Each structure stands twice: as C-alpha cells, then as structure tokens.
Tab-separated table of C-alpha atoms in Angstrom:
chain	number	residue	atom	x	y	z
N	86	MET	CA	0.000	0.000	0.000
N	87	THR	CA	2.762	2.372	0.963
N	88	THR	CA	4.697	1.557	-2.186
N	89	HIS	CA	1.668	2.192	-4.350
N	90	ALA	CA	0.923	5.508	-2.628
N	91	LYS	CA	4.505	6.634	-3.076
N	92	ALA	CA	4.515	5.623	-6.726
N	93	GLN	CA	1.555	7.873	-7.536
N	94	PRO	CA	3.275	11.179	-6.540
N	95	ASP	CA	6.437	10.046	-8.327
N	96	ALA	CA	4.455	9.380	-11.510
N	97	ARG	CA	2.742	12.732	-11.257
N	98	LYS	CA	6.096	14.439	-10.662
N	99	ASP	CA	7.652	12.711	-13.669
N	100	ALA	CA	4.693	13.733	-15.806
N	101	LEU	CA	5.038	17.348	-14.676
N	102	ASP	CA	8.802	17.259	-15.306
N	103	ALA	CA	8.228	15.856	-18.778
N	104	LEU	CA	5.586	18.485	-19.466
N	105	GLY	CA	7.950	21.220	-18.274
N	106	SER	CA	10.818	19.938	-20.398
N	107	SER	CA	8.597	19.653	-23.473
N	108	GLY	CA	7.157	23.118	-22.836
N	109	TYR	CA	10.658	24.533	-22.505
N	110	GLY	CA	11.632	22.934	-25.803
N	111	LEU	CA	8.499	24.322	-27.481
N	112	CYS	CA	9.324	27.795	-26.165
N	113	ILE	CA	12.816	27.534	-27.693
N	114	VAL	CA	11.296	26.481	-31.021
N	115	LEU	CA	8.967	29.509	-30.953
N	116	LEU	CA	11.804	31.799	-29.851
N	117	LEU	CA	14.036	30.696	-32.713
N	118	SER	CA	11.175	31.004	-35.195
N	119	GLY	CA	10.357	34.549	-34.080
N	120	GLU	CA	14.019	35.503	-34.105
N	121	PHE	CA	14.470	34.039	-37.581
N	122	LEU	CA	11.410	35.916	-38.855
N	123	ILE	CA	12.771	39.246	-37.592
N	124	LEU	CA	16.250	38.603	-38.992
N	125	SER	CA	14.814	37.563	-42.355
N	126	MET	CA	12.706	40.717	-42.512
N	127	LEU	CA	15.761	42.843	-41.731
N	128	ASP	CA	17.707	40.982	-44.396
N	129	GLU	CA	15.046	41.652	-47.030
N	130	LEU	CA	13.828	45.151	-46.089
N	131	VAL	CA	16.999	46.800	-44.761
N	132	PHE	CA	19.867	44.904	-46.384
N	133	HIS	CA	17.979	43.961	-49.598
N	134	SER	CA	19.428	40.470	-49.985
N	135	GLN	CA	18.446	38.739	-53.214
N	136	PRO	CA	18.095	35.798	-53.030
N	137	PRO	CA	17.488	35.275	-49.272
N	138	TYR	CA	20.485	34.379	-47.078
N	139	LEU	CA	20.598	30.595	-47.576
N	140	PRO	CA	23.097	29.743	-44.769
N	141	GLY	CA	20.782	31.500	-42.311
N	142	TRP	CA	17.821	29.442	-43.478
N	143	ILE	CA	19.813	26.217	-43.209
N	144	LEU	CA	21.059	27.078	-39.717
N	145	TRP	CA	17.544	27.896	-38.520
N	146	ILE	CA	16.207	24.590	-39.863
N	147	VAL	CA	19.043	22.661	-38.183
N	148	LEU	CA	18.386	24.336	-34.813
N	149	GLU	CA	14.662	23.647	-35.088
N	150	VAL	CA	15.326	19.992	-35.939
N	151	VAL	CA	17.649	19.663	-32.920
N	152	MET	CA	14.993	21.065	-30.582
N	153	THR	CA	12.284	18.882	-32.109
N	154	VAL	CA	14.458	15.786	-31.599
N	155	LEU	CA	15.078	16.725	-27.958
N	156	ILE	CA	11.359	17.205	-27.333
N	157	CYS	CA	10.597	13.840	-28.927
N	158	ARG	CA	13.305	12.217	-26.798
N	159	VAL	CA	11.738	13.546	-23.594
N	160	ILE	CA	8.349	12.196	-24.645
N	161	TRP	CA	9.910	8.819	-25.549
N	162	ILE	CA	11.697	8.555	-22.198
N	163	VAL	CA	8.480	9.185	-20.240
N	164	ARG	CA	6.418	6.793	-22.345
N	165	HIS	CA	8.965	4.035	-21.626
N	166	GLY	CA	8.996	4.539	-17.882
N	167	GLY	CA	12.102	6.709	-17.636
N	168	ARG	CA	12.508	9.870	-15.561
N	169	VAL	CA	13.595	13.265	-16.940
N	170	GLY	CA	13.692	15.262	-13.734
N	171	ALA	CA	15.506	13.065	-11.254
N	172	PHE	CA	18.510	15.336	-11.191
N	173	GLN	CA	16.220	18.216	-10.087
N	174	GLU	CA	15.138	16.585	-6.841
N	175	SER	CA	17.611	18.648	-4.797
N	176	ALA	CA	17.632	22.457	-4.581
N	177	ALA	CA	21.112	22.562	-6.130
N	178	GLY	CA	19.957	20.348	-8.992
N	179	ARG	CA	16.989	22.598	-9.713
N	180	ALA	CA	19.233	25.674	-9.710
N	181	ARG	CA	21.657	24.043	-12.111
N	182	ALA	CA	18.763	22.996	-14.348
N	183	ARG	CA	17.418	26.561	-14.541
N	184	LYS	CA	20.866	27.932	-15.303
N	185	THR	CA	21.488	25.266	-17.926
N	186	ARG	CA	18.196	25.998	-19.633
N	187	ILE	CA	18.904	29.736	-19.742
N	188	VAL	CA	22.414	29.233	-21.098
N	189	PHE	CA	21.129	26.764	-23.694
N	190	ALA	CA	18.388	29.135	-24.882
N	191	VAL	CA	20.723	32.137	-25.037
N	192	GLY	CA	23.357	30.061	-26.828
N	193	LEU	CA	21.030	28.887	-29.584
N	194	SER	CA	19.691	32.400	-30.035
N	195	ALA	CA	23.206	33.856	-30.162
N	196	VAL	CA	24.300	31.366	-32.822
N	197	LEU	CA	21.501	32.479	-35.160
N	198	ILE	CA	22.092	36.173	-34.455
N	199	ALA	CA	25.839	35.811	-34.999
N	200	ALA	CA	25.328	34.097	-38.352
N	201	TYR	CA	23.072	36.877	-39.585
N	202	GLY	CA	25.286	39.544	-37.994
N	203	VAL	CA	28.237	38.488	-40.132
N	204	HIS	CA	25.981	38.487	-43.185
N	205	PHE	CA	24.632	41.968	-42.382
N	206	VAL	CA	28.139	43.413	-42.086
N	207	ASP	CA	29.031	41.914	-45.448
N	208	ARG	CA	25.830	43.196	-47.070
N	209	LYS	CA	26.467	46.699	-45.724
N	210	GLN	CA	29.876	46.742	-47.385
N	211	VAL	CA	28.447	45.392	-50.645
N	212	MET	CA	25.672	47.994	-50.642
N	213	ALA	CA	28.169	50.802	-50.017
N	214	GLY	CA	30.240	49.633	-52.988
N	215	GLU	CA	27.182	49.405	-55.221
N	216	LYS	CA	26.083	52.917	-54.255
N	217	GLU	CA	29.532	54.235	-55.149
N	218	ARG	CA	29.450	52.587	-58.583
N	219	ALA	CA	25.928	53.846	-59.280
N	220	ALA	CA	26.836	57.356	-58.088
N	221	ALA	CA	29.867	57.432	-60.396
N	222	THR	CA	27.699	56.555	-63.411
N	223	LEU	CA	24.977	59.036	-62.445
N	224	SER	CA	27.594	61.758	-61.990
N	225	ALA	CA	29.027	61.116	-65.470
N	226	ILE	CA	25.528	61.276	-66.979
N	227	GLU	CA	24.698	64.445	-65.076
N	228	THR	CA	27.887	66.126	-66.288
N	229	ALA	CA	27.186	65.130	-69.904
N	230	PHE	CA	23.623	66.491	-69.688
N	231	GLU	CA	24.775	69.782	-68.192
N	232	ASP	CA	27.542	70.156	-70.773
N	233	ALA	CA	24.906	69.712	-73.506
N	234	GLY	CA	22.776	72.475	-71.987
N	235	PHE	CA	20.130	70.165	-70.507
N	236	TYR	CA	18.556	70.813	-67.139
N	237	ALA	CA	19.814	67.754	-65.208
N	238	TYR	CA	18.117	66.340	-62.143
N	239	GLY	CA	17.945	62.915	-60.535
N	240	ASP	CA	19.031	60.713	-57.668
N	241	LEU	CA	22.269	62.466	-56.786
N	242	PRO	CA	23.505	62.383	-54.150
N	243	ILE	CA	22.300	58.861	-53.365
N	244	ALA	CA	20.899	59.177	-49.848
N	245	VAL	CA	19.304	55.744	-49.477
N	246	TYR	CA	20.174	52.445	-51.132
N	247	ASP	CA	17.478	51.489	-53.644
N	248	PRO	CA	17.483	47.879	-54.907
N	249	ALA	CA	15.488	49.011	-57.952
N	250	GLY	CA	18.258	51.379	-59.042
N	251	TYR	CA	18.438	55.107	-59.735
N	252	SER	CA	17.810	57.584	-62.532
N	253	MET	CA	19.128	60.785	-64.063
N	254	ASN	CA	16.945	63.070	-66.168
N	255	GLY	CA	17.887	65.686	-68.719
N	256	ALA	CA	15.233	68.224	-69.736
N	257	LEU	CA	15.916	69.806	-73.121
N	258	TYR	CA	13.742	72.921	-73.001
N	259	MET	CA	13.073	73.447	-69.285
N	260	ASP	CA	14.000	77.147	-69.543
N	261	GLU	CA	11.325	77.574	-72.211
N	262	GLY	CA	8.616	76.061	-70.028
N	263	ASP	CA	8.561	72.669	-71.784
N	264	GLN	CA	8.674	70.026	-69.047
N	265	ASN	CA	7.701	67.128	-71.300
N	266	THR	CA	10.746	66.967	-73.570
N	267	GLN	CA	13.390	65.092	-71.648
N	268	VAL	CA	15.475	61.928	-71.498
N	269	ARG	CA	15.627	59.594	-68.504
N	270	VAL	CA	18.488	57.160	-67.976
N	271	ASN	CA	18.004	54.389	-65.412
N	272	VAL	CA	21.045	52.876	-63.701
N	273	ASP	CA	21.275	49.721	-61.580
N	274	ASN	CA	23.382	49.214	-58.464
N	275	GLU	CA	26.337	48.031	-60.515
N	276	GLY	CA	26.486	51.395	-62.256
N	277	VAL	CA	25.183	49.951	-65.538
N	278	VAL	CA	22.568	51.708	-67.670
N	279	THR	CA	19.532	49.400	-67.933
N	280	GLU	CA	16.899	51.621	-69.561
N	281	VAL	CA	16.627	54.833	-71.589
N	282	ILE	CA	13.360	56.736	-72.012
N	283	TYR	CA	12.886	59.685	-74.356
N	284	ASP	CA	9.847	61.976	-74.065
N	285	MET	CA	9.013	64.613	-76.674
N	286	ASP	CA	6.330	67.286	-76.211
N	287	VAL	CA	3.346	67.425	-78.561
N	288	ASP	CA	1.270	70.577	-79.122
N	289	PRO	CA	-2.284	69.681	-80.214
N	290	ALA	CA	-2.670	73.112	-81.780
N	291	LEU	CA	-0.040	72.217	-84.388
N	292	PRO	CA	-0.488	69.804	-87.322
N	293	LEU	CA	0.554	66.222	-86.613
N	294	GLU	CA	3.247	66.400	-89.286
N	295	GLU	CA	4.854	69.429	-87.614
N	296	ASN	CA	4.669	67.760	-84.196
N	297	LEU	CA	6.404	64.684	-85.578
N	298	VAL	CA	9.204	66.764	-87.120
N	299	ARG	CA	9.701	68.637	-83.838
N	300	ALA	CA	9.711	65.368	-81.877
N	301	GLU	CA	12.297	63.786	-84.168
N	302	ALA	CA	14.540	66.860	-83.889
N	303	SER	CA	14.334	66.793	-80.086
N	304	LEU	CA	14.989	63.045	-80.077
N	305	ASP	CA	18.079	63.520	-82.238
N	306	ALA	CA	19.444	66.136	-79.850
N	307	MET	CA	18.919	63.941	-76.791
N	308	HIS	CA	20.116	60.746	-78.444
N	309	GLU	CA	23.363	62.374	-79.519
N	310	VAL	CA	24.223	62.993	-75.873
N	311	VAL	CA	23.163	59.506	-74.742
N	312	SER	CA	25.094	57.761	-77.511
N	313	ASN	CA	28.284	59.546	-76.431
N	314	LEU	CA	27.986	58.739	-72.723
N	315	ASP	CA	31.152	57.154	-71.367
N	316	VAL	CA	29.322	54.744	-69.065
N	317	PRO	CA	28.539	50.997	-69.249
N	318	PHE	CA	25.302	49.964	-70.972
N	319	GLU	CA	23.621	46.617	-70.361
N	320	GLN	CA	23.047	46.272	-74.118
N	321	PRO	CA	24.571	48.285	-77.013
N	322	GLY	CA	21.117	49.123	-78.371
N	323	LEU	CA	20.358	51.301	-75.374
N	324	ALA	CA	22.961	53.758	-76.626
N	325	SER	CA	22.875	53.184	-80.390
N	326	TYR	CA	19.138	53.241	-81.090
N	327	GLY	CA	17.544	56.687	-81.261
N	328	ALA	CA	14.775	56.965	-83.857
N	329	LEU	CA	11.007	56.766	-83.814
N	330	PRO	CA	9.970	53.457	-85.454
N	331	GLU	CA	8.278	53.778	-88.812
N	332	PRO	CA	5.115	51.840	-87.764
N	333	PHE	CA	4.654	54.258	-84.888
N	334	CYS	CA	5.176	57.333	-87.108
N	335	GLN	CA	2.546	56.063	-89.547
N	336	ALA	CA	0.074	55.406	-86.736
N	337	PHE	CA	0.724	58.852	-85.254
N	338	LEU	CA	0.164	60.685	-88.535
N	339	ALA	CA	-3.010	58.688	-89.154
N	340	GLY	CA	-4.370	59.390	-85.694
N	341	SER	CA	-5.551	62.347	-83.630
N	342	PRO	CA	-3.884	64.624	-81.029
N	343	TYR	CA	-6.440	63.295	-78.533
N	344	GLU	CA	-6.083	59.534	-79.129
N	345	GLU	CA	-3.367	57.512	-77.396
N	346	ILE	CA	-1.095	55.086	-79.249
N	347	ILE	CA	0.802	52.285	-77.499
N	348	MET	CA	3.205	49.912	-79.264
N	349	HIS	CA	5.245	47.120	-77.692
N	350	PRO	CA	8.302	45.061	-78.743
N	351	SER	CA	5.878	42.582	-80.301
N	352	ASP	CA	4.997	45.402	-82.709
N	353	LEU	CA	8.385	47.104	-83.010
N	354	GLY	CA	11.016	44.441	-82.261
N	355	SER	CA	14.450	45.165	-80.802
N	356	SER	CA	17.819	46.640	-81.732
N	357	GLU	CA	21.156	45.255	-80.506
N	358	GLY	CA	19.598	43.728	-77.402
N	359	ALA	CA	17.338	46.667	-76.574
N	360	TYR	CA	13.583	46.124	-76.770
N	361	ILE	CA	11.661	49.012	-78.291
N	362	HIS	CA	8.480	50.549	-76.910
N	363	ALA	CA	6.787	53.620	-78.386
N	364	ALA	CA	3.732	55.501	-77.209
N	365	PHE	CA	1.765	58.699	-77.653
N	366	TRP	CA	0.382	59.832	-74.306
N	367	THR	CA	-2.465	62.328	-74.407
N	368	PHE	CA	-5.934	63.152	-73.091
N	369	SER	CA	-9.300	63.275	-74.774
N	370	GLU	CA	-10.333	66.722	-75.934
N	371	GLU	CA	-12.917	66.915	-73.151
N	372	ASP	CA	-10.369	65.989	-70.460
N	373	TRP	CA	-7.444	68.022	-71.813
N	374	ILE	CA	-5.111	69.350	-69.084
N	375	ASP	CA	-2.815	72.144	-70.249
N	376	ASN	CA	-0.196	71.758	-67.534
N	377	LEU	CA	0.284	68.057	-68.401
N	378	GLY	CA	-0.072	68.220	-72.174
N	379	ALA	CA	0.786	65.351	-74.496
N	380	SER	CA	4.027	63.612	-75.394
N	381	ILE	CA	5.587	61.012	-77.641
N	382	GLN	CA	7.658	58.443	-75.738
N	383	LEU	CA	10.394	56.106	-76.926
N	384	GLN	CA	11.434	53.532	-74.333
N	385	LEU	CA	14.419	51.196	-74.644
N	386	GLU	CA	14.909	48.386	-72.131
N	387	CYS	CA	16.617	45.019	-71.896
N	388	ASP	CA	13.956	42.727	-70.468
N	389	GLY	CA	11.177	43.270	-72.970
C-alpha cells in the first residue's frame, strides 16, 4: 500500500517534469522562429538580400530539428517509464537545471544572431560599394547632360540604397517652359545603364506632321548625348538606337492629337539587345489638361 501511494506522486512528478521539459523545448522552437522571422525581414527590407540568405535558413532549420528531436526524446523517455527530472530533486539540482536551460536558450539564439550579424556586415559593405558605382555613373551622366545644356536632375547624391536602381533626367527645353521633352536614364546598383526613355512634347494646336518633325529633332538632340555617354550599358542598343519606329510614325500621322497610341516590342522588335516601346500619351479633348499636355515616348529596355 505504501509503495503504491509513493509511486503515484512520483508518476505525477515525472509527468510534470516531462511536461515542463517539453514546454521549454516548445518555447525555444517559438523563440528561434520569431528571431528568424525578424532577422529575415531585416535581411530583405533593410539589407535587400536577393536571393534570401541561404546559410541563415539552413542554420535555422538545423536548430529547429535539434529542438524537435530533444522534445521527442523527452516524450519517448516518459512513455517508456524513464525519468527526466531526477537530477532536479535537490535544490542545487533545480538551480543548475534553470541555469542550464537559460544558457542553452541564449546560446542557440546567439548562434543564429551571430550568423546573420556576419551576413549583415558583409551586405552593408556590398551595398556601399554598389552605391559608389551607381553614383559614379549618375555623376558622369549628369555632367554630360549639363555640358549639352540640358537641365539635369535625378538621384544624386544617393541618400538611401534602392534595390530598384536610380535615374538621371535631362530636360531639353526646361528654360522655355517645356517640361515634357526630356530623357531619362536608369542605372542599376552596378552602375550599368539598364533603360533609356525619351519623351518629346506634342502641341495639339499644331499639325501632326509638324509635331512629328519637332519630336524627331528633339529626339536627335537627346540621343546624340546619350550615344556619347562614357558609361557601361547593359546592351549596345540602349545607346545606339535613337529613332522613332516607322510603324509608330505612320500610326501617329493617321491618328488624332487626342487619341493615345501604345506599341510594344511585339509590334516594333528590338535593336542590338534593346527592346523598343513607343507611345503617344495624351488626353481626350474633353479631359485636356494644359499643364500636363501630351508627349511622344520612346522607351528602350533590356527585359522586354
């Protein structure tokens, strides 16, 4: 009778110890998951890693697997009549157990933080180098635009790293009140030109033929500067191509100052690796807005 009565509290104590150990393991799993989520968000939103930091993912999975195995081991021990808390029966044992658990939790957390910390330091250096290369290209473009008499404006100085890249604009007739006629050069974080966009103003009060002649003259002036830029281009066609495609010109002359025209590479093709887009942006006569006006656009890019 006495043996049976004593066995019941021991069984309850073992069950509570097992529950505590499993709960502790589950807390570590949740802690590591939350920590990994925060570090991954920092990696993507602040340090702009593409693709995600694979060693960090692998380390997190390994740590989670280790904790899952330990939890399963505790459950297995209890189900087979073993005891997981015998060493905690004394006050000193319980104190050591608490300390061990804290050190273990902090250690696992520190390992994950350290791995990402090294990665963050490396990414910061990489981002600084990329900003320098992009700034050098933007500065060369800005100087060329200013030397040609364009009004240059853009993302200089580069205040914040942008994974999408940066741009420099050159307005041809800004002093004359024409804000539509301009060229935009987009640069990636390697300092390479990835896209060139030409915009030419259209005056609906003038005949379409005269607007087309004016647009082609403005395009020639802007393209001459772009083609002589001493900067790297992703594809030669971004620098070499600078004419309105014949299909677009025919559509423009056959259209109206108040009807938009949009043509894609499927209509216009490509030139030396640069895909060609052309468009006429305007408003209907009823919705005409003088301060926005209308413009012909030639866009050259490398990804179609």
